[in-house]
């Protein structure tokens, strides 16, 4: 699969086409400030739903802004978007809040999800551990996408897999969350992973 399966010109608008047969709930998750909202914005064929609020002095000492000093807003419930892959598969994207104080929402947001795309910032790898732990505890299959920033640190795939403690078959891809094609490719890597895990009877 490739991003050519869902070019921006082929987006369906507000209503789903009659050919849509597979409707799939996908989590877009990761730590605070990693680019979840940006990725959903870049791929959604409908106007995305955001529950963002401005960071205030009340969050000082609660939200760690190290590495994301320019961030002024944060998701406090969910982001939501939709992207069609070809004519028959539609992904409903649910972006999760990244802070520990919103962890109580996790089970509700994750309920019914078939897969998760975990975004990682290589400048702050250790901040991804808690989210990866949540995803693994939930039993939701996942792929990892390294969201690139101008000052992203470079590591080999072996180093990253070891640091993130990834299973050999867990997809590890690189993307720029601002770029539609790159973001769709990351989602396609997750979808292919989900397909590969299916039994012949489920396909």
PDB file of C-alpha atoms in Angstrom:
ATOM      1  CA  UNK A   1       0.000   0.000   0.000  1.00  0.00           C
ATOM      2  CA  UNK A   2       1.051   3.610  -0.495  1.00  0.00           C
ATOM      3  CA  UNK A   3      -0.329   7.098  -0.022  1.00  0.00           C
ATOM      4  CA  UNK A   4      -1.409   6.960  -3.667  1.00  0.00           C
ATOM      5  CA  UNK A   5      -4.363   4.927  -2.397  1.00  0.00           C
ATOM      6  CA  UNK A   6      -5.874   8.062  -0.909  1.00  0.00           C
ATOM      7  CA  UNK A   7      -4.839  11.194  -2.817  1.00  0.00           C
ATOM      8  CA  UNK A   8      -6.304  14.474  -1.551  1.00  0.00           C
ATOM      9  CA  UNK A   9      -8.194  14.861  -4.835  1.00  0.00           C
ATOM     10  CA  UNK A  10     -10.094  11.646  -4.103  1.00  0.00           C
ATOM     11  CA  UNK A  11     -11.435  12.716  -0.735  1.00  0.00           C
ATOM     12  CA  UNK A  12     -15.171  12.180  -0.382  1.00  0.00           C
ATOM     13  CA  UNK A  13     -16.246  15.208   1.630  1.00  0.00           C
ATOM     14  CA  UNK A  14     -18.800  15.095   4.445  1.00  0.00           C
ATOM     15  CA  UNK A  15     -20.747  11.981   3.442  1.00  0.00           C
ATOM     16  CA  UNK A  16     -19.361   8.481   3.023  1.00  0.00           C
ATOM     17  CA  UNK A  17     -19.677   6.837  -0.404  1.00  0.00           C
ATOM     18  CA  UNK A  18     -21.906   3.788  -0.802  1.00  0.00           C
ATOM     19  CA  UNK A  19     -18.776   1.718  -1.464  1.00  0.00           C
ATOM     20  CA  UNK A  20     -17.457   2.230   2.096  1.00  0.00           C
ATOM     21  CA  UNK A  21     -17.538  -1.229   3.684  1.00  0.00           C
ATOM     22  CA  UNK A  22     -14.811  -1.280   6.328  1.00  0.00           C
ATOM     23  CA  UNK A  23     -15.116   1.402   9.024  1.00  0.00           C
ATOM     24  CA  UNK A  24     -12.115   1.224  11.341  1.00  0.00           C
ATOM     25  CA  UNK A  25     -11.450   3.055  14.614  1.00  0.00           C
ATOM     26  CA  UNK A  26      -7.792   4.035  14.966  1.00  0.00           C
ATOM     27  CA  UNK A  27      -6.070   5.744  17.884  1.00  0.00           C
ATOM     28  CA  UNK A  28      -3.489   8.433  17.179  1.00  0.00           C
ATOM     29  CA  UNK A  29      -1.530   8.620  20.387  1.00  0.00           C
ATOM     30  CA  UNK A  30       1.770   9.703  21.881  1.00  0.00           C
ATOM     31  CA  UNK A  31       3.150  12.029  24.540  1.00  0.00           C
ATOM     32  CA  UNK A  32       2.376  15.708  24.976  1.00  0.00           C
ATOM     33  CA  UNK A  33       3.387  17.903  22.032  1.00  0.00           C
ATOM     34  CA  UNK A  34       4.395  15.076  19.673  1.00  0.00           C
ATOM     35  CA  UNK A  35       2.133  16.106  16.756  1.00  0.00           C
ATOM     36  CA  UNK A  36      -1.081  14.101  17.105  1.00  0.00           C
ATOM     37  CA  UNK A  37      -3.384  17.029  16.363  1.00  0.00           C
ATOM     38  CA  UNK A  38      -1.181  18.081  13.454  1.00  0.00           C
ATOM     39  CA  UNK A  39      -1.285  14.603  11.887  1.00  0.00           C
ATOM     40  CA  UNK A  40      -5.074  14.389  12.096  1.00  0.00           C
ATOM     41  CA  UNK A  41      -5.348  17.877  10.602  1.00  0.00           C
ATOM     42  CA  UNK A  42      -3.109  16.876   7.716  1.00  0.00           C
ATOM     43  CA  UNK A  43      -5.089  13.800   6.642  1.00  0.00           C
ATOM     44  CA  UNK A  44      -8.715  14.376   7.628  1.00  0.00           C
ATOM     45  CA  UNK A  45     -11.143  14.673   4.727  1.00  0.00           C
ATOM     46  CA  UNK A  46     -13.695  16.312   7.012  1.00  0.00           C
ATOM     47  CA  UNK A  47     -13.220  19.331   9.230  1.00  0.00           C
ATOM     48  CA  UNK A  48     -11.456  17.814  12.268  1.00  0.00           C
ATOM     49  CA  UNK A  49     -12.949  18.041  15.726  1.00  0.00           C
ATOM     50  CA  UNK A  50     -10.568  19.433  18.330  1.00  0.00           C
ATOM     51  CA  UNK A  51     -10.914  19.872  22.081  1.00  0.00           C
ATOM     52  CA  UNK A  52      -7.941  22.145  22.545  1.00  0.00           C
ATOM     53  CA  UNK A  53      -7.487  24.681  25.309  1.00  0.00           C
ATOM     54  CA  UNK A  54      -4.783  27.264  25.858  1.00  0.00           C
ATOM     55  CA  UNK A  55      -2.059  26.376  28.307  1.00  0.00           C
ATOM     56  CA  UNK A  56      -2.311  28.610  31.360  1.00  0.00           C
ATOM     57  CA  UNK A  57      -0.273  29.327  34.464  1.00  0.00           C
ATOM     58  CA  UNK A  58      -2.314  26.636  36.216  1.00  0.00           C
ATOM     59  CA  UNK A  59      -0.500  23.992  34.174  1.00  0.00           C
ATOM     60  CA  UNK A  60       2.933  25.254  35.190  1.00  0.00           C
ATOM     61  CA  UNK A  61       4.749  22.453  36.947  1.00  0.00           C
ATOM     62  CA  UNK A  62       2.143  19.969  35.690  1.00  0.00           C
ATOM     63  CA  UNK A  63       2.746  19.929  31.929  1.00  0.00           C
ATOM     64  CA  UNK A  64       6.393  19.443  31.006  1.00  0.00           C
ATOM     65  CA  UNK A  65       7.201  21.899  28.204  1.00  0.00           C
ATOM     66  CA  UNK A  66      10.793  20.756  27.769  1.00  0.00           C
ATOM     67  CA  UNK A  67      11.386  20.497  24.047  1.00  0.00           C
ATOM     68  CA  UNK A  68       8.014  22.064  23.176  1.00  0.00           C
ATOM     69  CA  UNK A  69       8.415  25.584  24.534  1.00  0.00           C
ATOM     70  CA  UNK A  70       6.488  27.103  21.626  1.00  0.00           C
ATOM     71  CA  UNK A  71       3.377  25.022  22.350  1.00  0.00           C
ATOM     72  CA  UNK A  72       0.466  27.193  23.537  1.00  0.00           C
ATOM     73  CA  UNK A  73      -2.515  24.796  23.389  1.00  0.00           C
ATOM     74  CA  UNK A  74      -3.217  21.213  24.374  1.00  0.00           C
ATOM     75  CA  UNK A  75      -5.863  18.559  23.681  1.00  0.00           C
ATOM     76  CA  UNK A  76      -8.010  18.002  26.773  1.00  0.00           C
ATOM     77  CA  UNK A  77     -10.330  15.250  25.489  1.00  0.00           C
ATOM     78  CA  UNK A  78      -9.957  14.031  21.890  1.00  0.00           C
ATOM     79  CA  UNK A  79      -9.162  15.035  18.362  1.00  0.00           C
ATOM     80  CA  UNK A  80     -11.285  13.392  15.697  1.00  0.00           C
ATOM     81  CA  UNK A  81     -10.860  13.071  11.942  1.00  0.00           C
ATOM     82  CA  UNK A  82     -11.681  10.751   9.070  1.00  0.00           C
ATOM     83  CA  UNK A  83      -9.670   9.503   6.109  1.00  0.00           C
ATOM     84  CA  UNK A  84     -10.704   7.143   3.316  1.00  0.00           C
ATOM     85  CA  UNK A  85      -8.211   4.636   1.956  1.00  0.00           C
ATOM     86  CA  UNK A  86      -9.423   3.882  -1.524  1.00  0.00           C
ATOM     87  CA  UNK A  87     -13.182   3.448  -1.946  1.00  0.00           C
ATOM     88  CA  UNK A  88     -13.974   0.825   0.684  1.00  0.00           C
ATOM     89  CA  UNK A  89     -11.867   1.422   3.834  1.00  0.00           C
ATOM     90  CA  UNK A  90     -12.519   4.398   6.089  1.00  0.00           C
ATOM     91  CA  UNK A  91     -10.412   5.200   9.149  1.00  0.00           C
ATOM     92  CA  UNK A  92     -11.938   7.108  12.034  1.00  0.00           C
ATOM     93  CA  UNK A  93      -9.026   8.758  13.840  1.00  0.00           C
ATOM     94  CA  UNK A  94      -9.226   9.440  17.562  1.00  0.00           C
ATOM     95  CA  UNK A  95      -6.383  11.553  18.915  1.00  0.00           C
ATOM     96  CA  UNK A  96      -5.705  11.062  22.620  1.00  0.00           C
ATOM     97  CA  UNK A  97      -4.518  13.665  25.146  1.00  0.00           C
ATOM     98  CA  UNK A  98      -0.832  13.353  25.879  1.00  0.00           C
ATOM     99  CA  UNK A  99      -0.622  14.303  29.558  1.00  0.00           C
ATOM    100  CA  UNK A 100      -0.692  11.930  32.507  1.00  0.00           C
ATOM    101  CA  UNK A 101      -3.526  13.935  34.132  1.00  0.00           C
ATOM    102  CA  UNK A 102      -5.890  12.853  31.320  1.00  0.00           C
ATOM    103  CA  UNK A 103      -5.020   9.159  31.651  1.00  0.00           C
ATOM    104  CA  UNK A 104      -8.495   8.391  33.048  1.00  0.00           C
ATOM    105  CA  UNK A 105      -9.910   9.047  29.569  1.00  0.00           C
ATOM    106  CA  UNK A 106      -7.729   6.385  27.950  1.00  0.00           C
ATOM    107  CA  UNK A 107      -9.990   3.352  28.384  1.00  0.00           C
ATOM    108  CA  UNK A 108     -13.027   5.209  27.047  1.00  0.00           C
ATOM    109  CA  UNK A 109     -11.197   6.575  24.010  1.00  0.00           C
ATOM    110  CA  UNK A 110      -9.478   3.251  23.266  1.00  0.00           C
ATOM    111  CA  UNK A 111     -12.673   1.179  23.487  1.00  0.00           C
ATOM    112  CA  UNK A 112     -13.368  -0.516  20.145  1.00  0.00           C
ATOM    113  CA  UNK A 113     -10.125   0.616  18.484  1.00  0.00           C
ATOM    114  CA  UNK A 114      -8.584  -1.902  16.090  1.00  0.00           C
ATOM    115  CA  UNK A 115      -5.157  -0.301  16.063  1.00  0.00           C
ATOM    116  CA  UNK A 116      -3.032   2.604  17.276  1.00  0.00           C
ATOM    117  CA  UNK A 117      -0.463   4.831  15.618  1.00  0.00           C
ATOM    118  CA  UNK A 118       2.002   5.899  18.306  1.00  0.00           C
ATOM    119  CA  UNK A 119       3.891   9.092  17.479  1.00  0.00           C
ATOM    120  CA  UNK A 120       7.395   9.450  18.896  1.00  0.00           C
ATOM    121  CA  UNK A 121       9.719  12.470  19.079  1.00  0.00           C
ATOM    122  CA  UNK A 122      13.341  11.266  18.985  1.00  0.00           C
ATOM    123  CA  UNK A 123      14.374  14.341  20.992  1.00  0.00           C
ATOM    124  CA  UNK A 124      12.214  13.061  23.891  1.00  0.00           C
ATOM    125  CA  UNK A 125      12.132   9.273  23.486  1.00  0.00           C
ATOM    126  CA  UNK A 126      11.734   8.589  27.197  1.00  0.00           C
ATOM    127  CA  UNK A 127       8.412  10.445  27.203  1.00  0.00           C
ATOM    128  CA  UNK A 128       6.963   7.770  24.907  1.00  0.00           C
ATOM    129  CA  UNK A 129       7.402   4.897  27.371  1.00  0.00           C
ATOM    130  CA  UNK A 130       4.221   5.514  29.373  1.00  0.00           C
ATOM    131  CA  UNK A 131       2.069   5.751  26.244  1.00  0.00           C
ATOM    132  CA  UNK A 132       3.584   2.603  24.763  1.00  0.00           C
ATOM    133  CA  UNK A 133       2.878   0.871  28.064  1.00  0.00           C
ATOM    134  CA  UNK A 134      -0.778   1.946  27.927  1.00  0.00           C
ATOM    135  CA  UNK A 135      -1.155   0.716  24.356  1.00  0.00           C
ATOM    136  CA  UNK A 136       0.441  -2.629  25.160  1.00  0.00           C
ATOM    137  CA  UNK A 137      -1.712  -3.065  28.287  1.00  0.00           C
ATOM    138  CA  UNK A 138      -4.833  -2.423  26.212  1.00  0.00           C
ATOM    139  CA  UNK A 139      -3.865  -5.164  23.756  1.00  0.00           C
ATOM    140  CA  UNK A 140      -4.394  -2.862  20.765  1.00  0.00           C
ATOM    141  CA  UNK A 141      -1.969  -3.648  17.893  1.00  0.00           C
ATOM    142  CA  UNK A 142       0.149  -0.633  17.008  1.00  0.00           C
ATOM    143  CA  UNK A 143       2.726   0.916  14.743  1.00  0.00           C
ATOM    144  CA  UNK A 144       5.279   3.557  15.714  1.00  0.00           C
ATOM    145  CA  UNK A 145       5.808   6.704  13.643  1.00  0.00           C
ATOM    146  CA  UNK A 146       8.808   8.946  14.276  1.00  0.00           C
ATOM    147  CA  UNK A 147       7.561  12.488  13.740  1.00  0.00           C
ATOM    148  CA  UNK A 148      10.438  14.511  12.327  1.00  0.00           C
ATOM    149  CA  UNK A 149      11.361  17.950  13.624  1.00  0.00           C
ATOM    150  CA  UNK A 150      14.122  20.267  12.346  1.00  0.00           C
ATOM    151  CA  UNK A 151      16.376  19.304  15.271  1.00  0.00           C
ATOM    152  CA  UNK A 152      15.338  15.638  15.521  1.00  0.00           C
ATOM    153  CA  UNK A 153      18.076  13.339  16.725  1.00  0.00           C
ATOM    154  CA  UNK A 154      19.185  10.594  14.360  1.00  0.00           C
ATOM    155  CA  UNK A 155      19.383   6.980  15.466  1.00  0.00           C
ATOM    156  CA  UNK A 156      19.608   3.691  13.669  1.00  0.00           C
ATOM    157  CA  UNK A 157      16.497   1.518  13.477  1.00  0.00           C
ATOM    158  CA  UNK A 158      18.199  -1.023  15.721  1.00  0.00           C
ATOM    159  CA  UNK A 159      18.889   1.622  18.372  1.00  0.00           C
ATOM    160  CA  UNK A 160      15.299   2.863  18.251  1.00  0.00           C
ATOM    161  CA  UNK A 161      13.784  -0.602  18.437  1.00  0.00           C
ATOM    162  CA  UNK A 162      15.979  -1.446  21.402  1.00  0.00           C
ATOM    163  CA  UNK A 163      15.222   1.833  23.179  1.00  0.00           C
ATOM    164  CA  UNK A 164      11.460   1.529  22.607  1.00  0.00           C
ATOM    165  CA  UNK A 165      11.509  -2.237  23.292  1.00  0.00           C
ATOM    166  CA  UNK A 166       9.593  -3.000  20.099  1.00  0.00           C
ATOM    167  CA  UNK A 167       8.702  -6.465  18.890  1.00  0.00           C
ATOM    168  CA  UNK A 168      10.382  -7.394  15.575  1.00  0.00           C
ATOM    169  CA  UNK A 169       7.090  -7.237  13.658  1.00  0.00           C
ATOM    170  CA  UNK A 170       5.998  -3.849  15.035  1.00  0.00           C
ATOM    171  CA  UNK A 171       6.145  -1.328  12.156  1.00  0.00           C
ATOM    172  CA  UNK A 172       8.553   1.569  12.697  1.00  0.00           C
ATOM    173  CA  UNK A 173       8.251   4.376  10.160  1.00  0.00           C
ATOM    174  CA  UNK A 174       9.275   8.015   9.802  1.00  0.00           C
ATOM    175  CA  UNK A 175       6.845  10.761   8.921  1.00  0.00           C
ATOM    176  CA  UNK A 176       6.304  14.496   8.973  1.00  0.00           C
ATOM    177  CA  UNK A 177       2.908  14.979  10.640  1.00  0.00           C
ATOM    178  CA  UNK A 178       2.385  18.181   8.633  1.00  0.00           C
ATOM    179  CA  UNK A 179       2.631  16.313   5.336  1.00  0.00           C
ATOM    180  CA  UNK A 180      -0.521  14.567   4.112  1.00  0.00           C
ATOM    181  CA  UNK A 181       1.196  11.843   2.084  1.00  0.00           C
ATOM    182  CA  UNK A 182       3.734  11.042   4.787  1.00  0.00           C
ATOM    183  CA  UNK A 183       1.004  10.855   7.425  1.00  0.00           C
ATOM    184  CA  UNK A 184      -1.202   8.636   5.255  1.00  0.00           C
ATOM    185  CA  UNK A 185       1.780   6.363   4.621  1.00  0.00           C
ATOM    186  CA  UNK A 186       2.236   5.991   8.386  1.00  0.00           C
ATOM    187  CA  UNK A 187      -1.440   5.052   8.749  1.00  0.00           C
ATOM    188  CA  UNK A 188      -1.117   2.603   5.856  1.00  0.00           C
ATOM    189  CA  UNK A 189       1.803   0.913   7.614  1.00  0.00           C
ATOM    190  CA  UNK A 190      -0.489   0.401  10.609  1.00  0.00           C
ATOM    191  CA  UNK A 191      -3.358  -0.883   8.455  1.00  0.00           C
ATOM    192  CA  UNK A 192      -1.033  -3.339   6.685  1.00  0.00           C
ATOM    193  CA  UNK A 193       0.143  -4.532  10.103  1.00  0.00           C
ATOM    194  CA  UNK A 194      -3.476  -5.131  11.135  1.00  0.00           C
ATOM    195  CA  UNK A 195      -4.152  -7.055   7.919  1.00  0.00           C
ATOM    196  CA  UNK A 196      -1.018  -9.167   8.386  1.00  0.00           C
ATOM    197  CA  UNK A 197      -2.242 -10.168  11.852  1.00  0.00           C
ATOM    198  CA  UNK A 198      -5.612 -11.388  10.573  1.00  0.00           C
ATOM    199  CA  UNK A 199      -6.369 -15.042  10.099  1.00  0.00           C
ATOM    200  CA  UNK A 200      -7.487 -16.142   6.584  1.00  0.00           C
ATOM    201  CA  UNK A 201     -11.052 -16.397   7.914  1.00  0.00           C
ATOM    202  CA  UNK A 202     -10.993 -12.771   9.118  1.00  0.00           C
ATOM    203  CA  UNK A 203      -9.783 -11.350   5.817  1.00  0.00           C
TER     204      UNK A 203
END
